[in-house]
Amino acid sequence: MKFEIMRDKLLEGLSDVMKAISQKVTIPILTGIKIEVNEKGLQMTGSDSDITICTSIPVEQDGEQIIQVMESGMIVLQAKFFSEIVRKLPTNEVVIEVTEGMHTHIRSGKSEFHLIGSDPYEYPVLPEVSDEHRMSLPSDLIKSVIRETVFAVSQHETRPILTGVHWELKDGELVCVATDSHRLASRKTRPEQVPEQPFSIVIPGKSLQELNKILPDTLEPVEIIFADQQVLFKTRNVLFYSRLLEGNYPDTSRLIPSEYKTSVTVNGKQLLQAIDRASLLAREDRNNIVRFSAEGGNTLEVSSNSPEVGKVEELIEAQEVTGEELKISFSAKYMMDALKAIDGQNIEVHFTGTMRPFILKATDNDSILQLILPVRTY
Amino acid sequence: MKFEIMRDKLLEGLSDVMKAISQKVTIPILTGIKIEVNEKGLQMTGSDSDITICTSIPVEQDGEQIIQVMESGMIVLQAKFFSEIVRKLPTNEVVIEVTEGMHTHIRSGKSEFHLIGSDPYEYPVLPEVSDEHRMSLPSDLIKSVIRETVFAVSQHETRPILTGVHWELKDGELVCVATDSHRLASRKTRPEQVPEQPFSIVIPGKSLQELNKILPDTLEPVEIIFADQQVLFKTRNVLFYSRLLEGNYPDTSRLIPSEYKTSVTVNGKQLLQAIDRASLLAREDRNNIVRFSAEGGNTLEVSSNSPEVGKVEELIEAQEVTGEELKISFSAKYMMDALKAIDGQNIEVHFTGTMRPFILKATDNDSILQLILPVRTY
C-alpha cells in the first residue's frame, strides 16, 4: 500500500472515525483504525462494537486531486498514535506506505514516522444491514430530534431498554421517545419519504450523541436504513452504524395526561433562568428540588430552601394562568433539561394536580412534548 | 449593613478574590469571603492561608456611581454560593442587606436570596507587611517573569524550597530562578526603581501562578512590598499577599556552564514542533525521552524509538552548528517547556558534552536562560 494525501482532508475524515474509538474495547484490534486505499479513494473505519463509523475520501473532489494512489492495500494502525501524528505533521502533503511485515511509514516534510501496523484481515467486517426499511431525513432535523429527546434516556442499566430512544413510525409519522421513568421527552415529525411498513426500533442514547457530533447542521439528506439489530445512517461520505437495543419499549402514550387542572403560559427563557437561580442553593442536596406555586393571579413563584445554606424566592409574571391554584415540587434539573429542549419563546405547562405528571410544550408547536413527574414535599 | 451595587463590577472584583478560595482549607471560615462596606466603598477578601487576595471597589469610578451605601458593615458569606448567585442575578442592580443574626438578603429584580452569614470578627486579619523593602515593576513584565520561570519549580515536597521561585536583587538587577534539580529557568531584569538593600526571597510557585491570572497585561505599575514571611503585590484595586518559603535557596549560579563544546543556532519554533512530533510515540513511557544529534553539517536530527509502538525521525536545518559532533538525549517535556519560555525567533543551544547540562537562550537576548540536564541513553 502506498498513497499520498492532503493532510487536512485526512484529518477531517479521521476526526469522524475517532468518535467510534474507545480505549475500553475488549477486542484489541478495535483500538486501531482500518485504512483501505484503492483506485476509488481512502476508506477509514473505527468501531467500539456498538458503534461503527466508516468515512470515505474520494481520489478527487470538486475538481481537486486529494489522493494519489501508488499502490492499493489495507492496514490497521493504532488510532491514538495515528490521529496524533496526522494532527501534528509539518506539511499538507503526507505519504503513507506499508512495507513488508506491516511496517508503516508516514512521511511529511522532513518528518518520518514508523508505526507497526496490525493485520487488516483480523478487523471485524462491517455489519450487514439489509435495505428493506429505509427513509430519509434532513441532517439538521435528525440533530434536533436527538437534542430534544436523548437527554431523557436512563443512565442506569437496570432496565437496559430505557437507555435508548424509541423511534417508531406509524401512519406516516415518526415519534421519538426517551424516558428514564421520572421524565419523558417526545418529538414527532413527518418524514417526506417513509417506508411502506411501520417500524419500531430502540437506538442507544450514546450512539445518538455521537451521531449528533458527526452530522452537519445542514439540510443535507441522511438515509436511514434499519434491520433487526442494526441501524445505518448514511451521508455523502460517512456511514454510521449502531447496534439496536433488544426488547420491547414500554407503551408510554398512556402516561401522558389529556385533561388538566391548572395551565400556565409563560416565557420559557424567564422560567428557565428563575429555576436555575432557585436551584443554586439546592444543588448540594441529592435531589435538587424546587417548589413551584401558582396561587395569585398571573404571578408564579419558584423557591427552594436548604436549611443549612439559605433560601431563594423567584417571582415570574406569567402570560396566563387558568384553572385551580397549585403548589407542586419537582427536580430543577429535569425542568431545566425540558425547557432547554423546547427552547421556545412562550411555553405552556399543564398540571393535573400535585402528585400527577405534568407536561410542557411550546405554545405554537405540538411536535415536542416534555413530561415530568413531581416530587412529594408539600 | 446595606448597600446597592452594580452587578458587573461586583462580579469583576469577586472573580479575583475567588482565586484565593480553596475547598481544602482547614480553617472553616476561609471557605467564605469577607465583605466589608463603608463610605469609601466595598472590600472583599478571600484566603487559603497561603495566598490572600483583597479587592476594593470604590463608591464612584470615572464619574460613575457604582455603589450606594445605605449602612456600613461587615459579613462573611460562603464563597461558592455567593459567587454563583451574583453570576446568575437577573438585573445589573443588586441590593445586599444584613439583618439581625447575620441573615443576609441579596435582591435583584424579582429574585431574592437569603444566605446565613458568618461572623466577620472570626475572619483572620490581613497579614502585616512592613514596607521597608519595596519596588515597582510593570504588570506585564511581572507576568512574563512568572511565565518564563514558574513551570520549572519542583512539584515534589521533598525539598520544599524548590517548589518556589527565587527572586534575588543584587547590584540593581533582579534575578528570578526556578529549578526542580533536573532543569532550571532563569530570568533577569533591571527594575527602574529598586530598594536600597539587596534582598532574596522565595515565592511559592502556586502563588505566582494565581498572581499571573489576576494581573492585567498592561504597563500598569505593580508595587511589590516584602517582609520576612510575606510578599504583597499591590495594584490599583487589588492586594495580593503570599506567604514566602523559609530556608536558603541553593546557589544555582555554579551549575551554569560557561564553556561549550558544541553550539547550535536554530529556529525555536521549528525545533519545538520537531520535538513535539518526535515525542509523540514516547509519551506513554515514563520519561518521554528524545535523542538529538548534530553530526552532519548544519542538519540536526531529533528521534525517538518506542519498541512496541514505532519510531520517529525529524531533520532540522540549523542556521549554524559549531564545535564537536554531538549525540545527546533529554526529556522532550523539559525541552518544550524551555523553548516555549524563550519564545524567540532564533535560539542558541550550547552543549558541554553528552552527560553535562546544556543551556538555551535567545540569540538576541540574554535575559532568559534555560538549563536542562540530559539523560543517559547513548
PDB file of C-alpha atoms in Angstrom, chain A residues 164-298:
ATOM      1  CA  GLY A 164     -32.176   4.064  24.269  1.00  0.00           C
ATOM      2  CA  VAL A 165     -34.520   6.353  22.349  1.00  0.00           C
ATOM      3  CA  HIS A 166     -37.590   4.699  20.843  1.00  0.00           C
ATOM      4  CA  TRP A 167     -38.106   5.588  17.169  1.00  0.00           C
ATOM      5  CA  GLU A 168     -41.497   4.452  15.953  1.00  0.00           C
ATOM      6  CA  LEU A 169     -43.099   5.013  12.560  1.00  0.00           C
ATOM      7  CA  LYS A 170     -46.874   4.754  12.482  1.00  0.00           C
ATOM      8  CA  ASP A 171     -49.343   6.245   9.962  1.00  0.00           C
ATOM      9  CA  GLY A 172     -46.538   8.180   8.252  1.00  0.00           C
ATOM     10  CA  GLU A 173     -45.475   9.885  11.491  1.00  0.00           C
ATOM     11  CA  LEU A 174     -42.127   9.299  13.214  1.00  0.00           C
ATOM     12  CA  VAL A 175     -42.401   9.517  17.014  1.00  0.00           C
ATOM     13  CA  CYS A 176     -39.164   9.570  19.049  1.00  0.00           C
ATOM     14  CA  VAL A 177     -39.488   8.994  22.791  1.00  0.00           C
ATOM     15  CA  ALA A 178     -36.999   8.755  25.654  1.00  0.00           C
ATOM     16  CA  THR A 179     -37.797   8.213  29.318  1.00  0.00           C
ATOM     17  CA  ASP A 180     -35.915   7.311  32.475  1.00  0.00           C
ATOM     18  CA  SER A 181     -39.262   6.690  34.250  1.00  0.00           C
ATOM     19  CA  HIS A 182     -39.041  10.043  36.095  1.00  0.00           C
ATOM     20  CA  ARG A 183     -39.487  12.175  32.992  1.00  0.00           C
ATOM     21  CA  LEU A 184     -40.183  11.727  29.336  1.00  0.00           C
ATOM     22  CA  ALA A 185     -39.232  13.588  26.169  1.00  0.00           C
ATOM     23  CA  SER A 186     -41.133  13.110  22.935  1.00  0.00           C
ATOM     24  CA  ARG A 187     -40.639  14.537  19.448  1.00  0.00           C
ATOM     25  CA  LYS A 188     -42.889  13.955  16.435  1.00  0.00           C
ATOM     26  CA  THR A 189     -42.061  14.585  12.791  1.00  0.00           C
ATOM     27  CA  ARG A 190     -43.463  13.632   9.361  1.00  0.00           C
ATOM     28  CA  PRO A 191     -40.667  12.472   7.035  1.00  0.00           C
ATOM     29  CA  GLU A 192     -41.261  13.262   3.361  1.00  0.00           C
ATOM     30  CA  GLN A 193     -40.289   9.796   2.211  1.00  0.00           C
ATOM     31  CA  VAL A 194     -41.352   6.958   4.534  1.00  0.00           C
ATOM     32  CA  PRO A 195     -41.042   3.193   4.306  1.00  0.00           C
ATOM     33  CA  GLU A 196     -44.216   1.309   3.452  1.00  0.00           C
ATOM     34  CA  GLN A 197     -44.298  -0.738   6.645  1.00  0.00           C
ATOM     35  CA  PRO A 198     -44.446   0.696  10.151  1.00  0.00           C
ATOM     36  CA  PHE A 199     -41.369   0.084  12.321  1.00  0.00           C
ATOM     37  CA  SER A 200     -40.241   0.365  15.905  1.00  0.00           C
ATOM     38  CA  ILE A 201     -36.583   0.443  16.935  1.00  0.00           C
ATOM     39  CA  VAL A 202     -34.670   1.500  20.045  1.00  0.00           C
ATOM     40  CA  ILE A 203     -31.348   3.288  19.367  1.00  0.00           C
ATOM     41  CA  PRO A 204     -28.822   3.525  22.242  1.00  0.00           C
ATOM     42  CA  GLY A 205     -28.628   7.094  23.614  1.00  0.00           C
ATOM     43  CA  LYS A 206     -24.840   7.019  23.424  1.00  0.00           C
ATOM     44  CA  SER A 207     -24.933   6.223  19.688  1.00  0.00           C
ATOM     45  CA  LEU A 208     -27.259   9.151  19.033  1.00  0.00           C
ATOM     46  CA  GLN A 209     -24.990  11.512  20.962  1.00  0.00           C
ATOM     47  CA  GLU A 210     -22.019  10.511  18.798  1.00  0.00           C
ATOM     48  CA  LEU A 211     -24.153  10.718  15.636  1.00  0.00           C
ATOM     49  CA  ASN A 212     -25.161  14.247  16.624  1.00  0.00           C
ATOM     50  CA  LYS A 213     -21.478  15.252  16.764  1.00  0.00           C
ATOM     51  CA  ILE A 214     -20.827  13.940  13.256  1.00  0.00           C
ATOM     52  CA  LEU A 215     -23.872  15.156  11.339  1.00  0.00           C
ATOM     53  CA  PRO A 216     -23.614  18.598   9.735  1.00  0.00           C
ATOM     54  CA  ASP A 217     -26.057  21.366  10.662  1.00  0.00           C
ATOM     55  CA  THR A 218     -27.400  21.486   7.103  1.00  0.00           C
ATOM     56  CA  LEU A 219     -30.349  20.290   5.061  1.00  0.00           C
ATOM     57  CA  GLU A 220     -28.203  17.511   3.513  1.00  0.00           C
ATOM     58  CA  PRO A 221     -30.366  14.373   3.358  1.00  0.00           C
ATOM     59  CA  VAL A 222     -29.329  11.451   5.551  1.00  0.00           C
ATOM     60  CA  GLU A 223     -30.502   7.997   4.572  1.00  0.00           C
ATOM     61  CA  ILE A 224     -31.568   5.810   7.461  1.00  0.00           C
ATOM     62  CA  ILE A 225     -31.552   2.069   6.837  1.00  0.00           C
ATOM     63  CA  PHE A 226     -32.556  -0.377   9.550  1.00  0.00           C
ATOM     64  CA  ALA A 227     -32.686  -4.075  10.095  1.00  0.00           C
ATOM     65  CA  ASP A 228     -33.411  -6.156  13.191  1.00  0.00           C
ATOM     66  CA  GLN A 229     -30.198  -5.489  15.051  1.00  0.00           C
ATOM     67  CA  GLN A 230     -28.566  -2.548  13.309  1.00  0.00           C
ATOM     68  CA  VAL A 231     -29.360   0.908  12.044  1.00  0.00           C
ATOM     69  CA  LEU A 232     -27.245   2.702   9.466  1.00  0.00           C
ATOM     70  CA  PHE A 233     -27.150   6.478   8.952  1.00  0.00           C
ATOM     71  CA  LYS A 234     -25.650   7.311   5.595  1.00  0.00           C
ATOM     72  CA  THR A 235     -24.365  10.740   4.478  1.00  0.00           C
ATOM     73  CA  ARG A 236     -22.322  11.536   1.397  1.00  0.00           C
ATOM     74  CA  ASN A 237     -19.009  10.479   2.955  1.00  0.00           C
ATOM     75  CA  VAL A 238     -19.879   8.799   6.235  1.00  0.00           C
ATOM     76  CA  LEU A 239     -21.518   5.509   7.198  1.00  0.00           C
ATOM     77  CA  PHE A 240     -22.616   5.465  10.840  1.00  0.00           C
ATOM     78  CA  TYR A 241     -23.719   2.041  12.134  1.00  0.00           C
ATOM     79  CA  SER A 242     -25.265   1.498  15.539  1.00  0.00           C
ATOM     80  CA  ARG A 243     -26.370  -1.621  17.310  1.00  0.00           C
ATOM     81  CA  LEU A 244     -30.081  -1.526  18.310  1.00  0.00           C
ATOM     82  CA  LEU A 245     -31.353  -2.364  21.773  1.00  0.00           C
ATOM     83  CA  GLU A 246     -33.315  -5.588  22.027  1.00  0.00           C
ATOM     84  CA  GLY A 247     -36.637  -5.889  23.789  1.00  0.00           C
ATOM     85  CA  ASN A 248     -39.982  -4.136  23.767  1.00  0.00           C
ATOM     86  CA  TYR A 249     -40.085  -0.452  24.595  1.00  0.00           C
ATOM     87  CA  PRO A 250     -42.839   0.279  27.162  1.00  0.00           C
ATOM     88  CA  ASP A 251     -46.021   1.901  25.903  1.00  0.00           C
ATOM     89  CA  THR A 252     -45.613   5.465  27.111  1.00  0.00           C
ATOM     90  CA  SER A 253     -48.630   7.034  25.438  1.00  0.00           C
ATOM     91  CA  ARG A 254     -50.941   6.280  28.340  1.00  0.00           C
ATOM     92  CA  LEU A 255     -48.656   8.216  30.751  1.00  0.00           C
ATOM     93  CA  ILE A 256     -49.441  11.498  29.076  1.00  0.00           C
ATOM     94  CA  PRO A 257     -52.383  13.260  30.716  1.00  0.00           C
ATOM     95  CA  SER A 258     -55.053  14.664  28.420  1.00  0.00           C
ATOM     96  CA  GLU A 259     -57.048  16.638  30.996  1.00  0.00           C
ATOM     97  CA  TYR A 260     -55.550  19.473  33.004  1.00  0.00           C
ATOM     98  CA  LYS A 261     -56.467  21.191  36.257  1.00  0.00           C
ATOM     99  CA  THR A 262     -54.039  24.132  36.035  1.00  0.00           C
ATOM    100  CA  SER A 263     -52.454  25.617  32.913  1.00  0.00           C
ATOM    101  CA  VAL A 264     -49.748  28.256  32.726  1.00  0.00           C
ATOM    102  CA  THR A 265     -48.412  30.173  29.717  1.00  0.00           C
ATOM    103  CA  VAL A 266     -45.034  31.778  30.410  1.00  0.00           C
ATOM    104  CA  ASN A 267     -41.834  32.968  28.751  1.00  0.00           C
ATOM    105  CA  GLY A 268     -39.625  29.863  28.542  1.00  0.00           C
ATOM    106  CA  LYS A 269     -36.318  31.665  28.975  1.00  0.00           C
ATOM    107  CA  GLN A 270     -37.508  33.606  32.048  1.00  0.00           C
ATOM    108  CA  LEU A 271     -38.773  30.423  33.673  1.00  0.00           C
ATOM    109  CA  LEU A 272     -35.518  28.605  32.872  1.00  0.00           C
ATOM    110  CA  GLN A 273     -33.379  31.341  34.440  1.00  0.00           C
ATOM    111  CA  ALA A 274     -35.608  31.604  37.518  1.00  0.00           C
ATOM    112  CA  ILE A 275     -35.382  27.854  38.095  1.00  0.00           C
ATOM    113  CA  ASP A 276     -31.643  27.925  37.526  1.00  0.00           C
ATOM    114  CA  ARG A 277     -31.298  30.566  40.266  1.00  0.00           C
ATOM    115  CA  ALA A 278     -33.814  28.937  42.596  1.00  0.00           C
ATOM    116  CA  SER A 279     -31.875  25.695  42.454  1.00  0.00           C
ATOM    117  CA  LEU A 280     -28.483  27.301  43.143  1.00  0.00           C
ATOM    118  CA  LEU A 281     -28.573  26.616  46.851  1.00  0.00           C
ATOM    119  CA  ALA A 282     -30.215  23.210  46.476  1.00  0.00           C
ATOM    120  CA  ARG A 283     -27.566  21.637  44.225  1.00  0.00           C
ATOM    121  CA  GLU A 284     -25.711  20.053  47.109  1.00  0.00           C
ATOM    122  CA  ASP A 285     -28.784  18.033  48.012  1.00  0.00           C
ATOM    123  CA  ARG A 286     -29.204  14.778  46.188  1.00  0.00           C
ATOM    124  CA  ASN A 287     -32.492  15.744  44.650  1.00  0.00           C
ATOM    125  CA  ASN A 288     -32.115  19.379  43.726  1.00  0.00           C
ATOM    126  CA  ILE A 289     -35.792  20.086  44.267  1.00  0.00           C
ATOM    127  CA  VAL A 290     -37.562  23.413  43.716  1.00  0.00           C
ATOM    128  CA  ARG A 291     -41.090  24.419  44.678  1.00  0.00           C
ATOM    129  CA  PHE A 292     -43.459  25.990  42.225  1.00  0.00           C
ATOM    130  CA  SER A 293     -46.696  27.711  43.040  1.00  0.00           C
ATOM    131  CA  ALA A 294     -49.437  29.484  41.101  1.00  0.00           C
ATOM    132  CA  GLU A 295     -51.683  30.972  43.732  1.00  0.00           C
ATOM    133  CA  GLY A 296     -52.123  34.632  42.979  1.00  0.00           C
ATOM    134  CA  GLY A 297     -53.325  35.838  39.586  1.00  0.00           C
ATOM    135  CA  ASN A 298     -50.641  35.653  36.951  1.00  0.00           C
TER     136      ASN A 298
END
